PDB file of C-alpha atoms in Angstrom:
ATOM      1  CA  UNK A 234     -21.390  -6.895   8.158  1.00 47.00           C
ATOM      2  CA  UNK A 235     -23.962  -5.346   5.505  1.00 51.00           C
ATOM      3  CA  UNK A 236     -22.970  -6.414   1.758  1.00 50.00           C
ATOM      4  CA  UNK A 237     -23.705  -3.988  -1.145  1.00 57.00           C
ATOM      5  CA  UNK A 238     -22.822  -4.489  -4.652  1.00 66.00           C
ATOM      6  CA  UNK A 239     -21.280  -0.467  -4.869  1.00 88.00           C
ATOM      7  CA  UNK A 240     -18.687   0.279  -6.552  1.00 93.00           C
ATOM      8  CA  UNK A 241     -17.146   3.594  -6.237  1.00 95.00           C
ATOM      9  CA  UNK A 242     -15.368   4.891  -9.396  1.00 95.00           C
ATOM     10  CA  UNK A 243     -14.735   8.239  -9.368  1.00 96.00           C
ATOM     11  CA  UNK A 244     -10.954   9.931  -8.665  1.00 96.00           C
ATOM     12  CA  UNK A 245     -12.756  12.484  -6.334  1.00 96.00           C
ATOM     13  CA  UNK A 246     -14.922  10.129  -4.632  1.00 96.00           C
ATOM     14  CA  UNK A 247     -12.587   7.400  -3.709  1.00 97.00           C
ATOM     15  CA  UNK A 248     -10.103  10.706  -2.832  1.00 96.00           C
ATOM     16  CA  UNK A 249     -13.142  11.364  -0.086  1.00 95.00           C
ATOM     17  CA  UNK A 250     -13.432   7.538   0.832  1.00 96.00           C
ATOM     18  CA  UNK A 251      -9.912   6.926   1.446  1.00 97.00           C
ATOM     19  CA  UNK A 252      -9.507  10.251   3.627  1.00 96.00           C
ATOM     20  CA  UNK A 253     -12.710   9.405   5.623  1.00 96.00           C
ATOM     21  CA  UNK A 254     -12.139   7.797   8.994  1.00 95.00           C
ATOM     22  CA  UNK A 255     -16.131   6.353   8.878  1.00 96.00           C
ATOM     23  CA  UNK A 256     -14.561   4.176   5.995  1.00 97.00           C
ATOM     24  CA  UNK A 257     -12.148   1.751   7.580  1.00 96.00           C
ATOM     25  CA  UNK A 258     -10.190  -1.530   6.397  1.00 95.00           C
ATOM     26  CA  UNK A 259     -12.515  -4.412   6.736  1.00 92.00           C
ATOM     27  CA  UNK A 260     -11.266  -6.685   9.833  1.00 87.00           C
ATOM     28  CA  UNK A 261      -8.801  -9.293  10.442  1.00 88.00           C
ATOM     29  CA  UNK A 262     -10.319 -10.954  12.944  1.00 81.00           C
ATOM     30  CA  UNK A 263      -8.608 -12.053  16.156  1.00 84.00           C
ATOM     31  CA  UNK A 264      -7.569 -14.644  18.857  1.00 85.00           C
ATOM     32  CA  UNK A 265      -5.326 -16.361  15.494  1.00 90.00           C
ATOM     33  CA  UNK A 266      -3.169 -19.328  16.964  1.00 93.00           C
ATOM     34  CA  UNK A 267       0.697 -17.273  17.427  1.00 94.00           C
ATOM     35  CA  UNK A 268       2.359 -17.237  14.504  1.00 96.00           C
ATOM     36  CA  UNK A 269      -0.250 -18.523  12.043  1.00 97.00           C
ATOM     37  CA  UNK A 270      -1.347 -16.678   9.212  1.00 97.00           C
ATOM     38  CA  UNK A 271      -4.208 -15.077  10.856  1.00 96.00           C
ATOM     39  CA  UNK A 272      -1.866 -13.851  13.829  1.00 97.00           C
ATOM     40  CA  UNK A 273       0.021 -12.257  10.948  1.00 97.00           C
ATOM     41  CA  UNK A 274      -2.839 -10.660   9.647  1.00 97.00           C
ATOM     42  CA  UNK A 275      -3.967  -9.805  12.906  1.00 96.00           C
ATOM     43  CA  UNK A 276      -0.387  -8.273  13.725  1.00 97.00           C
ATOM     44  CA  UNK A 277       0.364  -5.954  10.615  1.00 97.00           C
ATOM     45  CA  UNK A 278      -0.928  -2.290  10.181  1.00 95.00           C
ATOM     46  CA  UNK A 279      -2.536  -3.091   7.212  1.00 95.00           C
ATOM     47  CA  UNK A 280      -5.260  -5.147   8.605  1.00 95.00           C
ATOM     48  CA  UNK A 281      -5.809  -2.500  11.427  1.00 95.00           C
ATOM     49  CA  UNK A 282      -7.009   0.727  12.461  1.00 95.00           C
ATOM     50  CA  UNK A 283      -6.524   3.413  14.990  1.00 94.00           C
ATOM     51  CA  UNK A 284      -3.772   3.277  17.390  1.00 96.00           C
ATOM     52  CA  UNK A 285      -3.211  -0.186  16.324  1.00 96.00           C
ATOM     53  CA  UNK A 286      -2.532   1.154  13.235  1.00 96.00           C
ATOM     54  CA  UNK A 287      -0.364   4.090  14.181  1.00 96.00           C
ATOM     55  CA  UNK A 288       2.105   1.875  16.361  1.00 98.00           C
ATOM     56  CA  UNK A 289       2.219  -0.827  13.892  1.00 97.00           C
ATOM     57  CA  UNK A 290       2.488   1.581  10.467  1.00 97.00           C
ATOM     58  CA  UNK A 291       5.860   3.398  12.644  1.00 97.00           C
ATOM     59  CA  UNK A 292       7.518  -0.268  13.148  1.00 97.00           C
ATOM     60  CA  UNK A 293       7.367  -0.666   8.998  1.00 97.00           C
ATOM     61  CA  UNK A 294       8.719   2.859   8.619  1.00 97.00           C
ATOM     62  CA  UNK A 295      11.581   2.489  10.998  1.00 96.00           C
ATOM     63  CA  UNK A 296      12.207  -0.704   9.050  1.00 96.00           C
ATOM     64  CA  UNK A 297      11.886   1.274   5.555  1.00 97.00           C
ATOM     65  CA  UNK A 298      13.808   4.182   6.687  1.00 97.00           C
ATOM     66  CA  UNK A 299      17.131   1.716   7.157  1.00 96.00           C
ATOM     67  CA  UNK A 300      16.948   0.987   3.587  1.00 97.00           C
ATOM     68  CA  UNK A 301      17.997   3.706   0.946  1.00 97.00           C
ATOM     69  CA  UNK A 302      15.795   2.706  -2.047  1.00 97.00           C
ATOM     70  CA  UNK A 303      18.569   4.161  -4.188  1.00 98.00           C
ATOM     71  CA  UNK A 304      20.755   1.075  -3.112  1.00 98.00           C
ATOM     72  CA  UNK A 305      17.741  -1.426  -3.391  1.00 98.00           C
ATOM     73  CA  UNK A 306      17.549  -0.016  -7.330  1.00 98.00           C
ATOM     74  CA  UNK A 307      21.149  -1.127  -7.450  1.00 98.00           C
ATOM     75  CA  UNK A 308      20.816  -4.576  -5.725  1.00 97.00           C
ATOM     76  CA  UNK A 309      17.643  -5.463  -7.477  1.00 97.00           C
ATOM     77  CA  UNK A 310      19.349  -4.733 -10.830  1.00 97.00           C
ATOM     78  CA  UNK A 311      22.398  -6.394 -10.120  1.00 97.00           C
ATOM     79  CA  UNK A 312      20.406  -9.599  -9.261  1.00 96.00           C
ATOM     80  CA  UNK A 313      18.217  -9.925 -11.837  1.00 97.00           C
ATOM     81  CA  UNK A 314      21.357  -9.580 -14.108  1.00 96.00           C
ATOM     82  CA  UNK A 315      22.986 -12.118 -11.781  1.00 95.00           C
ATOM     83  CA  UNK A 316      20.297 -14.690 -13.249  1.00 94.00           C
ATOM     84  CA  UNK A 317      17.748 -14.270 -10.360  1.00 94.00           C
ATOM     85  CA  UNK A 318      13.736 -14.519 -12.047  1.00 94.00           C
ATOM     86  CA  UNK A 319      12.703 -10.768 -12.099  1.00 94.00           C
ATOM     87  CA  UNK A 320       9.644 -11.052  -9.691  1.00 91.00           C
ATOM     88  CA  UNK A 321      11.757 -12.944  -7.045  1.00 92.00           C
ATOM     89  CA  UNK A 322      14.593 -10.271  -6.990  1.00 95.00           C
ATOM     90  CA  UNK A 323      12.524  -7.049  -4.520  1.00 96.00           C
ATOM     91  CA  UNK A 324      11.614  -9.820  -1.978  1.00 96.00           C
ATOM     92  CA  UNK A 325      15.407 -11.591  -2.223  1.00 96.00           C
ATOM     93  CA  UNK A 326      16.909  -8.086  -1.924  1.00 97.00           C
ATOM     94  CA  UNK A 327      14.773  -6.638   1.010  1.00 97.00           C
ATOM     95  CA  UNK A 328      15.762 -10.033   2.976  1.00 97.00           C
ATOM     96  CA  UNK A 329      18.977  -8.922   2.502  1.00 97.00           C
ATOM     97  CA  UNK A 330      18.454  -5.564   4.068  1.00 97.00           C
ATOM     98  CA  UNK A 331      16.334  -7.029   6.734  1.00 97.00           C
ATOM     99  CA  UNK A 332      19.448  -9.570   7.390  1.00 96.00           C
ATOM    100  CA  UNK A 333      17.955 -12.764   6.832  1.00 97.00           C
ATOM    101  CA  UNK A 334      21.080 -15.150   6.328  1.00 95.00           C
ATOM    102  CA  UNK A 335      19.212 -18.142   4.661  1.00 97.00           C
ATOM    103  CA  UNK A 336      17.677 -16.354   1.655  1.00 96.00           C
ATOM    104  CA  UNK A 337      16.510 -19.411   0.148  1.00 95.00           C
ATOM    105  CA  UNK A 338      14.343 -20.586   3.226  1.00 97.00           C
ATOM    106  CA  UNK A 339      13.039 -17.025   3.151  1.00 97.00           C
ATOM    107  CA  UNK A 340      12.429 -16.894  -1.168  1.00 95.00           C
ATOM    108  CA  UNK A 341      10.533 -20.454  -0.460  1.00 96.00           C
ATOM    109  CA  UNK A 342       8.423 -19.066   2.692  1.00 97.00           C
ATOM    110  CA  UNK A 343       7.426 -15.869   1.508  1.00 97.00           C
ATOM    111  CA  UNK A 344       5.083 -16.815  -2.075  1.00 95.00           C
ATOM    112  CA  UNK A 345       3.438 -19.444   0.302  1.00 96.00           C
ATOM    113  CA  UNK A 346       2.528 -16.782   3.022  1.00 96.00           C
ATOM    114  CA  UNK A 347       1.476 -14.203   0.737  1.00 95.00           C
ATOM    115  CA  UNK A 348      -0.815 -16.830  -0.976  1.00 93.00           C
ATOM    116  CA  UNK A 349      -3.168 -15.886   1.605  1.00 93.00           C
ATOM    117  CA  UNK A 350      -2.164 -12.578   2.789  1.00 94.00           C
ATOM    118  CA  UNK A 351      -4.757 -10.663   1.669  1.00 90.00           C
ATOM    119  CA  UNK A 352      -7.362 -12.902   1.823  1.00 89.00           C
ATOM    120  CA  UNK A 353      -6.726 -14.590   5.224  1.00 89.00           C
ATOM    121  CA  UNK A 354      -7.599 -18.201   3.070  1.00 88.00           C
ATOM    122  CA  UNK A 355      -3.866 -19.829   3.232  1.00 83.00           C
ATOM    123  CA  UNK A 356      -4.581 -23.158   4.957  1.00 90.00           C
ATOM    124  CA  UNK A 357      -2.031 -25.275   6.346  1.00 94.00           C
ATOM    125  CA  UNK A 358       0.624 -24.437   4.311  1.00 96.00           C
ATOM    126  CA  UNK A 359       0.602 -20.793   4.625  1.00 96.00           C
ATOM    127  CA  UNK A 360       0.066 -21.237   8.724  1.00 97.00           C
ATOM    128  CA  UNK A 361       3.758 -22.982   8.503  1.00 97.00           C
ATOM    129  CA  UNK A 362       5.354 -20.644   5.643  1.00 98.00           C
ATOM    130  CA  UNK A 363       4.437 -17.793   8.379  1.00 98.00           C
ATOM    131  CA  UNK A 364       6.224 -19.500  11.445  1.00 98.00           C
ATOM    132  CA  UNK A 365       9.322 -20.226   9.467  1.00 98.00           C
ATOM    133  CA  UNK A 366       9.289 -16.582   8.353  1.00 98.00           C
ATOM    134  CA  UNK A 367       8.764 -15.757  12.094  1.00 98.00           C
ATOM    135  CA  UNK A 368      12.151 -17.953  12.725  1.00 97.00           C
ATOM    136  CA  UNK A 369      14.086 -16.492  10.021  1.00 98.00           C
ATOM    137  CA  UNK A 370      12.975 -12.472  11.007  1.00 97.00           C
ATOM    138  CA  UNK A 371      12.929 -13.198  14.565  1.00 92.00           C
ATOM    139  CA  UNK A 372      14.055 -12.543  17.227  1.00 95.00           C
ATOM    140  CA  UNK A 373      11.911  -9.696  18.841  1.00 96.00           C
ATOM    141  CA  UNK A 374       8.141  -8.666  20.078  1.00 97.00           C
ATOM    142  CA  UNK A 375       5.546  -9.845  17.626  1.00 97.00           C
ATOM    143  CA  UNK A 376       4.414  -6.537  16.011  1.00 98.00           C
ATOM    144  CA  UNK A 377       8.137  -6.212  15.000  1.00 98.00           C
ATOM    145  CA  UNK A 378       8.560  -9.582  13.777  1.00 98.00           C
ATOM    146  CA  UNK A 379       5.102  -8.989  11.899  1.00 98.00           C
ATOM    147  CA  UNK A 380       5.885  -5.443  10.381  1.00 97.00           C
ATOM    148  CA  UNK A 381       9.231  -7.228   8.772  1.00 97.00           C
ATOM    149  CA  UNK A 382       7.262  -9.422   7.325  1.00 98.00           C
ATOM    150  CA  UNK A 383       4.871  -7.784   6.372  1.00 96.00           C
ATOM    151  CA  UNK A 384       7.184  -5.316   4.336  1.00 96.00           C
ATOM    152  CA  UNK A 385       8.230  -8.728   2.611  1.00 97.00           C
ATOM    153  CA  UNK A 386       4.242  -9.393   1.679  1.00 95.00           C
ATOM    154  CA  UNK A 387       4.249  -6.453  -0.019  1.00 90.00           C
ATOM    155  CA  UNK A 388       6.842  -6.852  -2.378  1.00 90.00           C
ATOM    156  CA  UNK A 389       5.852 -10.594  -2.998  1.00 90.00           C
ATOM    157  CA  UNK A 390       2.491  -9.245  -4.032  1.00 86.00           C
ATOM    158  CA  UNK A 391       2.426  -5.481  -5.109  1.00 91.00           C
ATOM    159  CA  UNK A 392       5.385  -4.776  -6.150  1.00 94.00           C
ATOM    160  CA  UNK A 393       5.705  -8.162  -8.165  1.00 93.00           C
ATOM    161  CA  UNK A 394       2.547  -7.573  -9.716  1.00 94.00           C
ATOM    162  CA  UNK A 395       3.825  -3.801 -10.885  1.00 96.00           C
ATOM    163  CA  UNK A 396       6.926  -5.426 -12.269  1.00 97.00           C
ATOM    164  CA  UNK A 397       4.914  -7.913 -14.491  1.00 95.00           C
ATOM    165  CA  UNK A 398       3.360  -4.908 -15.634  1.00 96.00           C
ATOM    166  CA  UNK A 399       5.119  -2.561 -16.398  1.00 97.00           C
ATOM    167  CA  UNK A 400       8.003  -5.116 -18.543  1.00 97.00           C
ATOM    168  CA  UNK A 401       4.677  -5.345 -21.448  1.00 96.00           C
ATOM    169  CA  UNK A 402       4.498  -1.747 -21.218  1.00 97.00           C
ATOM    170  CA  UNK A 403       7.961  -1.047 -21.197  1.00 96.00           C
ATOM    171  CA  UNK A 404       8.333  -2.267 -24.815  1.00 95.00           C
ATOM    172  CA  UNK A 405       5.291  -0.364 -26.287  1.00 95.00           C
ATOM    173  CA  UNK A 406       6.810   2.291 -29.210  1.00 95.00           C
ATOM    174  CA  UNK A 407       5.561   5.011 -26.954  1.00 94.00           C
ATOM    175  CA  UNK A 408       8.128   4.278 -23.822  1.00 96.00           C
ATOM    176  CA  UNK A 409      10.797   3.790 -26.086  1.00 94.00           C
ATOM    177  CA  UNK A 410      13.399   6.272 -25.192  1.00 93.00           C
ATOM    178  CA  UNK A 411      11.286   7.515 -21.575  1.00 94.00           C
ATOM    179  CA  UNK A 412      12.754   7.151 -18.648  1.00 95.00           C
ATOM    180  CA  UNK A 413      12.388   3.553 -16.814  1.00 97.00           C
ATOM    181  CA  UNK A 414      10.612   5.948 -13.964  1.00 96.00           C
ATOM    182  CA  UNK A 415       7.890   7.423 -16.567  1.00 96.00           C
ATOM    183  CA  UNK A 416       7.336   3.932 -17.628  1.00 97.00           C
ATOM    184  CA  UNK A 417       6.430   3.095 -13.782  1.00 97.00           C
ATOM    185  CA  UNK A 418       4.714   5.896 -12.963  1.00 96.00           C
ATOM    186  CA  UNK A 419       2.096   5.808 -15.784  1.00 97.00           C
ATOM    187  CA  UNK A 420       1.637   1.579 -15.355  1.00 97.00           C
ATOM    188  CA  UNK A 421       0.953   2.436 -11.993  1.00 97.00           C
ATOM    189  CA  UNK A 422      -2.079   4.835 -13.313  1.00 97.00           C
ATOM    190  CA  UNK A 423      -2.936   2.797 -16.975  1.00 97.00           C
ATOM    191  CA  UNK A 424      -2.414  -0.575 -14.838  1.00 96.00           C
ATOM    192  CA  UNK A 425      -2.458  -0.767 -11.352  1.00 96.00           C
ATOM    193  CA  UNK A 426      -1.416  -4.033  -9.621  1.00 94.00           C
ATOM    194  CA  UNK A 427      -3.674  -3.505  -6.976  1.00 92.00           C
ATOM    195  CA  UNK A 428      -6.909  -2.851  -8.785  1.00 95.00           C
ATOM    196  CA  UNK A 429      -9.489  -2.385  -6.342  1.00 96.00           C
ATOM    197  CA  UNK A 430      -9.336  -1.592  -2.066  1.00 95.00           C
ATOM    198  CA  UNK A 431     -12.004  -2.199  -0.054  1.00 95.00           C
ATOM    199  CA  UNK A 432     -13.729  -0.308   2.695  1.00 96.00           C
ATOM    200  CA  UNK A 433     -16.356  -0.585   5.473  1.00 95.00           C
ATOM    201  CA  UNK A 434     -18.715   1.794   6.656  1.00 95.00           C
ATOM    202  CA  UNK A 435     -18.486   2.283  10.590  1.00 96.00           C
ATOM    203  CA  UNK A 436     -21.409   4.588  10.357  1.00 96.00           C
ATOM    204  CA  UNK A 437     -24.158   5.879   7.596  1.00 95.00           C
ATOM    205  CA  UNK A 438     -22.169   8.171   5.197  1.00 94.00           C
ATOM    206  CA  UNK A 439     -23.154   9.460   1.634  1.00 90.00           C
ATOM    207  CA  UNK A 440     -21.046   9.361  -1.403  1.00 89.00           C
ATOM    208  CA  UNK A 441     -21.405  10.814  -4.940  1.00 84.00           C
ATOM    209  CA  UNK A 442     -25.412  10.835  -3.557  1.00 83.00           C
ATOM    210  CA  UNK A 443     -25.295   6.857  -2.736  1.00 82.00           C
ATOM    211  CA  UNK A 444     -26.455   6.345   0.658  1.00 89.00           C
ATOM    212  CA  UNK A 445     -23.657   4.074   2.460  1.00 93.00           C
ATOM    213  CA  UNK A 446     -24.837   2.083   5.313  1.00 94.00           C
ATOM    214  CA  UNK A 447     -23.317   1.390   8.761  1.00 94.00           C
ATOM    215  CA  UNK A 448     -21.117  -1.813   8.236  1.00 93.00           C
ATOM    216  CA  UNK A 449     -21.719  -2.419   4.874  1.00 93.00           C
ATOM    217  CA  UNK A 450     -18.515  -2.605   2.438  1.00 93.00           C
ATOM    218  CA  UNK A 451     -17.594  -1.050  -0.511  1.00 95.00           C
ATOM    219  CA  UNK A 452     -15.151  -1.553  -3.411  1.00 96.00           C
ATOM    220  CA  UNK A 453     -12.546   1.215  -4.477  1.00 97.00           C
ATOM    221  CA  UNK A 454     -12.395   0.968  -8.161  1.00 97.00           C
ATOM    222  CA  UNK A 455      -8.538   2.096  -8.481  1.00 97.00           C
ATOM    223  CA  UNK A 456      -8.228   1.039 -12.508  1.00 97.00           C
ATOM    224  CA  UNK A 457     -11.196   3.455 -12.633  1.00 98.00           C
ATOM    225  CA  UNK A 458     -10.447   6.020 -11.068  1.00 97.00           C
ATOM    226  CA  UNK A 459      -7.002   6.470 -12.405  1.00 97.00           C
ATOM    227  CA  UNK A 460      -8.849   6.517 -15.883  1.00 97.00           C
ATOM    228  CA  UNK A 461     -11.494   8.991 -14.989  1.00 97.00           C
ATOM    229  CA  UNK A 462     -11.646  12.005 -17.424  1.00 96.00           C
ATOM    230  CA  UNK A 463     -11.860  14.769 -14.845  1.00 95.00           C
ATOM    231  CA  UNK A 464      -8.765  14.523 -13.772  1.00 95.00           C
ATOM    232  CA  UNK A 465      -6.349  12.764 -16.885  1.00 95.00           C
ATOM    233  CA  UNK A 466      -6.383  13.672 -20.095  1.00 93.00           C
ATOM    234  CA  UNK A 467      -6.835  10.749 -22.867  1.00 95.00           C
ATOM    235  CA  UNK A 468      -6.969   8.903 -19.471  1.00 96.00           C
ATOM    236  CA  UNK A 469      -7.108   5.691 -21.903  1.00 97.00           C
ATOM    237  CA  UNK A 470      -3.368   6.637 -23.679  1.00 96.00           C
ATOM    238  CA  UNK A 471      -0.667   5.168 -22.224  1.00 97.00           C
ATOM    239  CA  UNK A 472       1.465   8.114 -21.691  1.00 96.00           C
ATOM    240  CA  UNK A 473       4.972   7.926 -19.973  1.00 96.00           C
ATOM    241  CA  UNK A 474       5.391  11.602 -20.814  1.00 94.00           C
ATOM    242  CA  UNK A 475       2.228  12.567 -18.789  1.00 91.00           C
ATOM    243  CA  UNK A 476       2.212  15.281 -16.671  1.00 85.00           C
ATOM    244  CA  UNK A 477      -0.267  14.480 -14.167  1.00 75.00           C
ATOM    245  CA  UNK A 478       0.421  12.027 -12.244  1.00 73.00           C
ATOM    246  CA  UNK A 479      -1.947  11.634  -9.206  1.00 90.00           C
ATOM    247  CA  UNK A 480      -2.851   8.161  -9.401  1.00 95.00           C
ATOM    248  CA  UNK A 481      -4.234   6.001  -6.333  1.00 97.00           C
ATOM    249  CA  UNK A 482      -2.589   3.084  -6.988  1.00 96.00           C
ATOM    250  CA  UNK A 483      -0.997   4.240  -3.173  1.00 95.00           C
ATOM    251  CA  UNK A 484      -3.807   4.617  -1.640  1.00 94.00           C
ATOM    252  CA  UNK A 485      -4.347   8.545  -0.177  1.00 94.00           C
ATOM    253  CA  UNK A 486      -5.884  10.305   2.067  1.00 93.00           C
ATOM    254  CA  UNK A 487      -5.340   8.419   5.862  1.00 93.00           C
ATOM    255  CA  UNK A 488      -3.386   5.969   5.285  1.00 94.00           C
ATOM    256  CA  UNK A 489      -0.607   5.979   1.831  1.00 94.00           C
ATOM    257  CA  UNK A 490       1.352   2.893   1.365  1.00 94.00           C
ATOM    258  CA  UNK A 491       4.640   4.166   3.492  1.00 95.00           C
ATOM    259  CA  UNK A 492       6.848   1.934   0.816  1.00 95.00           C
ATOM    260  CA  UNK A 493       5.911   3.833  -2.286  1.00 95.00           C
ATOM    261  CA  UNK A 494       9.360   4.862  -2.669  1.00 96.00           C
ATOM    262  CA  UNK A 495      10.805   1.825  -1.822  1.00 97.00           C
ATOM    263  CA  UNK A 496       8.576  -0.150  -4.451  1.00 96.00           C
ATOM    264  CA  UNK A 497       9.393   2.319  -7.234  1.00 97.00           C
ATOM    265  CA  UNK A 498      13.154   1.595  -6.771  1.00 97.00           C
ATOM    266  CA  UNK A 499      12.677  -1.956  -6.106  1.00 97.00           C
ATOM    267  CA  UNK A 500      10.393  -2.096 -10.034  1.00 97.00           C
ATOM    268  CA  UNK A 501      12.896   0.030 -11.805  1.00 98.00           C
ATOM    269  CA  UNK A 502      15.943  -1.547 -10.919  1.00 98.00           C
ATOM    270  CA  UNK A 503      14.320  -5.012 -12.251  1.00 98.00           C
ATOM    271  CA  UNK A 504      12.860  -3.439 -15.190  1.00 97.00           C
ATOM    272  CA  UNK A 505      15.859  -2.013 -16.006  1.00 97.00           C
ATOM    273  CA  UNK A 506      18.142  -5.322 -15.645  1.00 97.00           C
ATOM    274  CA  UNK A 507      15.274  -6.783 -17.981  1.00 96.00           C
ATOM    275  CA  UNK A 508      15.774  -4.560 -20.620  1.00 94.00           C
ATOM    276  CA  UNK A 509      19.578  -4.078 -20.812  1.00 87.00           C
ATOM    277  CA  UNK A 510      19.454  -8.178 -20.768  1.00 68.00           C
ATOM    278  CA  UNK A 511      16.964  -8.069 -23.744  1.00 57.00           C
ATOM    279  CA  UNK A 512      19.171  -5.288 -25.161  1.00 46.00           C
ATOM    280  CA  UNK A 513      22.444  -7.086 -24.651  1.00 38.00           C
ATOM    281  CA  UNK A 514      20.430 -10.305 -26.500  1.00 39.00           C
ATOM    282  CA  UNK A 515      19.589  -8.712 -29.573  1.00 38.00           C
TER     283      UNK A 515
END
């Protein structure tokens, strides 16, 4: 695979990018030992492309579309006010909708896994955090007992990372009195958990009048591009009243993150427990 050092900034162009199918998700690799973390990252739609993709991406939807984020709001809230720490609560709370019975074997399992989720560098210990999980989401074909975990990577990684996020901004002067769903939405823009995505060519494209090589990579600068001027206003205010609200922070184009909604629910029912908690302290 061809390395370049280009970085693609712009709203439109990673827009373009992300709704190009020459510009795929680099591999996972394959032939992982069962049940390892590289069988997990072989397994899961987000490492793969194509039909793969399709199959796999339907198994996480089905698994989304038993959950009413509504209620998740509710049972995040009501465990971070229950004393649970405010990043463990989404992953705690989709166990519970998934049915997992021994929650703490699952809360233990699932930081270890994700340690290496995205990167594929977990060692040992993630290798055994993923065949517990596969134990305690089991039993059933592998790309279904991958998809439910996968769902729980997420939230371990993304949406934790929008929930430390968004509490700093939450007690700026400006979101006083906004909505807890403002607040979100315009972290997600001003701060994005998941900064960057990255992309490789599968033949020679051209972007923003950069020649892009067959099988080289590139980085989608999301922080960027949520900033850039053509499309936000003041893109450097943090704004919960803002109007536009067309942030990547998603993804777009071929393949949107199919928990969006899900995450949202997941971040405001925490952020909200926070607050009323700091509220209730003062």
């Amino acid at each position: 695979m061809e390395s370049t050092n280009l970085v693609i900034s712009r709203h439109a162009d990673v827009t373009a990018v992300l709704d190009d199918p020459r510009f795929v998700v680099p591999p996972a690799g394959q032939d992982a030992r069962r049940h390892s973390l590289a069988w997990l990252r072989q397994t899961v739609c987000r490492f793969s492309e194509g039909a793969d993709h399709q199959r796999r991406r339907a198994l996480v939807v089905t698994a989304l579309d038993a959950m009413r984020p509504a209620d998740l709001r509710e049972r995040a809230r009501a465990r971070v006010l229950d004393g649970d720490p405010p990043e463990r609560a989404p992953v705690a709370v989709l166990g519970e909708a998934l049915g997992v019975e021994d929650l703490d074997a699952l809360m233990e399992a699932v930081p270890v896994a994700a340690s290496g989720y995205l990167t594929g560098d977990g060692g040992t210990e993630a290798d055994a955090a993923v065949a517990t999980l596969v134990e305690l989401l089991g039993p059933g074909p592998d790309e279904l007992i991958a998809s439910r975990i996968a769902v729980l990577m997420q939230a371990c990684e993304a949406t934790a990372g929008l929930i430390r996020r968004t509490l700093p901004h939450a007690r700026r002067q400006e979101s006083h009195g906004r909505p807890v769903d403002n607040v979100i939405a315009e972290t997600l823009r001003f701060d994005p958990p998941v900064p960057v995505m990255r992309r490789v060519a599968t033949d020679d494209a051209h972007v923003n009048g950069h020649t892009i090589p067959k099988e080289a990579m590139v980085t989608l600068d999301l922080r960027a591009a949520n900033r850039d001027p053509a499309v936000f206003d003041h893109p450097d205010r943090f704004d919960p009243d803002r109007r536009e609200r067309p942030h990547l922070t998603f993804g777009a184009g071929r393949r949107p993150c199919p928990a969006a909604e899900h995450a949202l629910h997941l971040a405001a029912g925490v952020v909200e427990a926070v607050l009323d908690g700091t509220e209730a302290r003062r």
